[in-house]
Amino acid sequence: MHVSVLQTLADPTRFQIIEVLRSGEHSVNDIVDNVDIDQSGVSRHLRILQGAGFVSVRPEGQKRFYFLRPEPFRDIDAWLTQYRQLWEVRLDKFGQALARKRGANESHPKARKSSRRE
């Protein structure tokens, strides 16, 4: 995955446009109604998103309808999977250590007595 993909999504307006398009295909005017910038700004951000491969456009007469493309999101997911495995391994080790500690506490006579009082 390229840094430019993350830079594209890092812009708050582009991220907001992506969120609007999650619900499906929208015209530029529909998108303008859901973000805090004018039509020319939305069009500029849509060109950037289209250039980065996040959106495609379907012309219908004078209108342009934009929709999300799945490929860049799959790429992001594949990239994140590498890191997900890293933290899952750490969480598994932490869980095992906790289980060992609980097992040791439960087998200790004082721990059994104090747990009965609670």
GROMACS .gro file of C-alpha atoms in nm:
model
  118
    1MET     CA    1   0.000   0.000   0.000
    2HIS     CA    2   0.128   0.345  -0.086
    3VAL     CA    3   0.149   0.635   0.155
    4SER     CA    4  -0.059   0.838  -0.094
    5VAL     CA    5  -0.359   0.616  -0.014
    6LEU     CA    6  -0.343   0.717   0.351
    7GLN     CA    7  -0.277   1.079   0.259
    8THR     CA    8  -0.586   1.074   0.039
    9LEU     CA    9  -0.803   0.952   0.326
   10ALA     CA   10  -0.635   1.179   0.581
   11ASP     CA   11  -0.815   1.485   0.446
   12PRO     CA   12  -1.128   1.534   0.659
   13THR     CA   13  -1.347   1.639   0.366
   14ARG     CA   14  -1.245   1.342   0.153
   15PHE     CA   15  -1.305   1.113   0.448
   16GLN     CA   16  -1.649   1.269   0.492
   17ILE     CA   17  -1.725   1.211   0.122
   18ILE     CA   18  -1.619   0.846   0.158
   19GLU     CA   19  -1.858   0.815   0.453
   20VAL     CA   20  -2.144   0.961   0.246
   21LEU     CA   21  -2.072   0.718  -0.038
   22ARG     CA   22  -2.077   0.418   0.198
   23SER     CA   23  -2.455   0.419   0.166
   24GLY     CA   24  -2.435   0.388  -0.213
   25GLU     CA   25  -2.418   0.593  -0.527
   26HIS     CA   26  -2.474   0.971  -0.493
   27SER     CA   27  -2.481   1.270  -0.723
   28VAL     CA   28  -2.246   1.560  -0.661
   29ASN     CA   29  -2.540   1.767  -0.530
   30ASP     CA   30  -2.632   1.492  -0.281
   31ILE     CA   31  -2.273   1.490  -0.157
   32VAL     CA   32  -2.265   1.872  -0.130
   33ASP     CA   33  -2.575   1.853   0.090
   34ASN     CA   34  -2.386   1.625   0.331
   35VAL     CA   35  -2.054   1.808   0.363
   36ASP     CA   36  -1.956   2.159   0.466
   37ILE     CA   37  -1.807   2.287   0.138
   38ASP     CA   38  -1.942   2.414  -0.191
   39GLN     CA   39  -1.991   2.221  -0.514
   40SER     CA   40  -1.657   2.319  -0.667
   41GLY     CA   41  -1.474   2.196  -0.358
   42VAL     CA   42  -1.664   1.867  -0.357
   43SER     CA   43  -1.587   1.820  -0.727
   44ARG     CA   44  -1.217   1.883  -0.662
   45HIS     CA   45  -1.211   1.626  -0.380
   46LEU     CA   46  -1.402   1.376  -0.595
   47ARG     CA   47  -1.138   1.414  -0.870
   48ILE     CA   48  -0.867   1.339  -0.614
   49LEU     CA   49  -1.059   1.036  -0.484
   50GLN     CA   50  -1.117   0.916  -0.839
   51GLY     CA   51  -0.749   0.960  -0.925
   52ALA     CA   52  -0.654   0.755  -0.619
   53GLY     CA   53  -0.897   0.481  -0.723
   54PHE     CA   54  -1.144   0.522  -0.437
   55VAL     CA   55  -1.443   0.628  -0.645
   56SER     CA   56  -1.582   0.581  -0.992
   57VAL     CA   57  -1.829   0.800  -1.174
   58ARG     CA   58  -2.135   0.712  -1.379
   59PRO     CA   59  -2.265   0.989  -1.604
   60GLU     CA   60  -2.640   1.016  -1.652
   61GLY     CA   61  -2.737   1.311  -1.870
   62GLN     CA   62  -2.605   1.626  -1.705
   63LYS     CA   63  -2.557   1.454  -1.369
   64ARG     CA   64  -2.259   1.258  -1.243
   65PHE     CA   65  -2.311   0.980  -0.991
   66TYR     CA   66  -2.020   0.869  -0.775
   67PHE     CA   67  -1.975   0.536  -0.599
   68LEU     CA   68  -1.703   0.362  -0.400
   69ARG     CA   69  -1.471   0.108  -0.556
   70PRO     CA   70  -1.385  -0.190  -0.332
   71GLU     CA   71  -1.024  -0.244  -0.444
   72PRO     CA   72  -0.847   0.026  -0.241
   73PHE     CA   73  -1.036  -0.078   0.070
   74ARG     CA   74  -0.927  -0.438   0.017
   75ASP     CA   75  -0.569  -0.316  -0.012
   76ILE     CA   76  -0.603  -0.123   0.315
   77ASP     CA   77  -0.753  -0.429   0.483
   78ALA     CA   78  -0.468  -0.650   0.359
   79TRP     CA   79  -0.214  -0.399   0.489
   80LEU     CA   80  -0.389  -0.375   0.828
   81THR     CA   81  -0.404  -0.755   0.854
   82GLN     CA   82  -0.027  -0.762   0.896
   83TYR     CA   83  -0.058  -0.538   1.200
   84ARG     CA   84  -0.372  -0.709   1.329
   85GLN     CA   85  -0.173  -1.032   1.354
   86LEU     CA   86   0.093  -0.847   1.554
   87TRP     CA   87  -0.147  -0.718   1.820
   88GLU     CA   88  -0.352  -1.040   1.828
   89VAL     CA   89  -0.037  -1.238   1.913
   90ARG     CA   90   0.038  -0.992   2.192
   91LEU     CA   91  -0.318  -1.009   2.323
   92ASP     CA   92  -0.310  -1.391   2.313
   93LYS     CA   93   0.012  -1.391   2.519
   94PHE     CA   94  -0.141  -1.144   2.763
   95GLY     CA   95  -0.452  -1.363   2.795
   96GLN     CA   96  -0.239  -1.671   2.862
   97ALA     CA   97  -0.039  -1.486   3.128
   98LEU     CA   98  -0.361  -1.371   3.295
   99ALA     CA   99  -0.499  -1.724   3.293
  100ARG     CA  100  -0.178  -1.856   3.452
  101LYS     CA  101  -0.192  -1.585   3.719
  102ARG     CA  102  -0.556  -1.658   3.795
  103GLY     CA  103  -0.480  -2.030   3.814
  104ALA     CA  104  -0.192  -1.965   4.055
  105ASN     CA  105  -0.411  -1.741   4.274
  106GLU     CA  106  -0.694  -1.993   4.285
  107SER     CA  107  -0.461  -2.272   4.396
  108HIS     CA  108  -0.311  -2.062   4.677
  109PRO     CA  109  -0.494  -2.124   5.013
  110LYS     CA  110  -0.503  -1.755   5.117
  111ALA     CA  111  -0.655  -1.657   4.783
  112ARG     CA  112  -0.933  -1.913   4.831
  113LYS     CA  113  -1.016  -1.780   5.179
  114SER     CA  114  -1.022  -1.414   5.073
  115SER     CA  115  -1.234  -1.489   4.769
  116ARG     CA  116  -1.493  -1.664   4.993
  117ARG     CA  117  -1.525  -1.353   5.212
  118GLU     CA  118  -1.608  -1.127   4.916
   0.00000   0.00000   0.00000
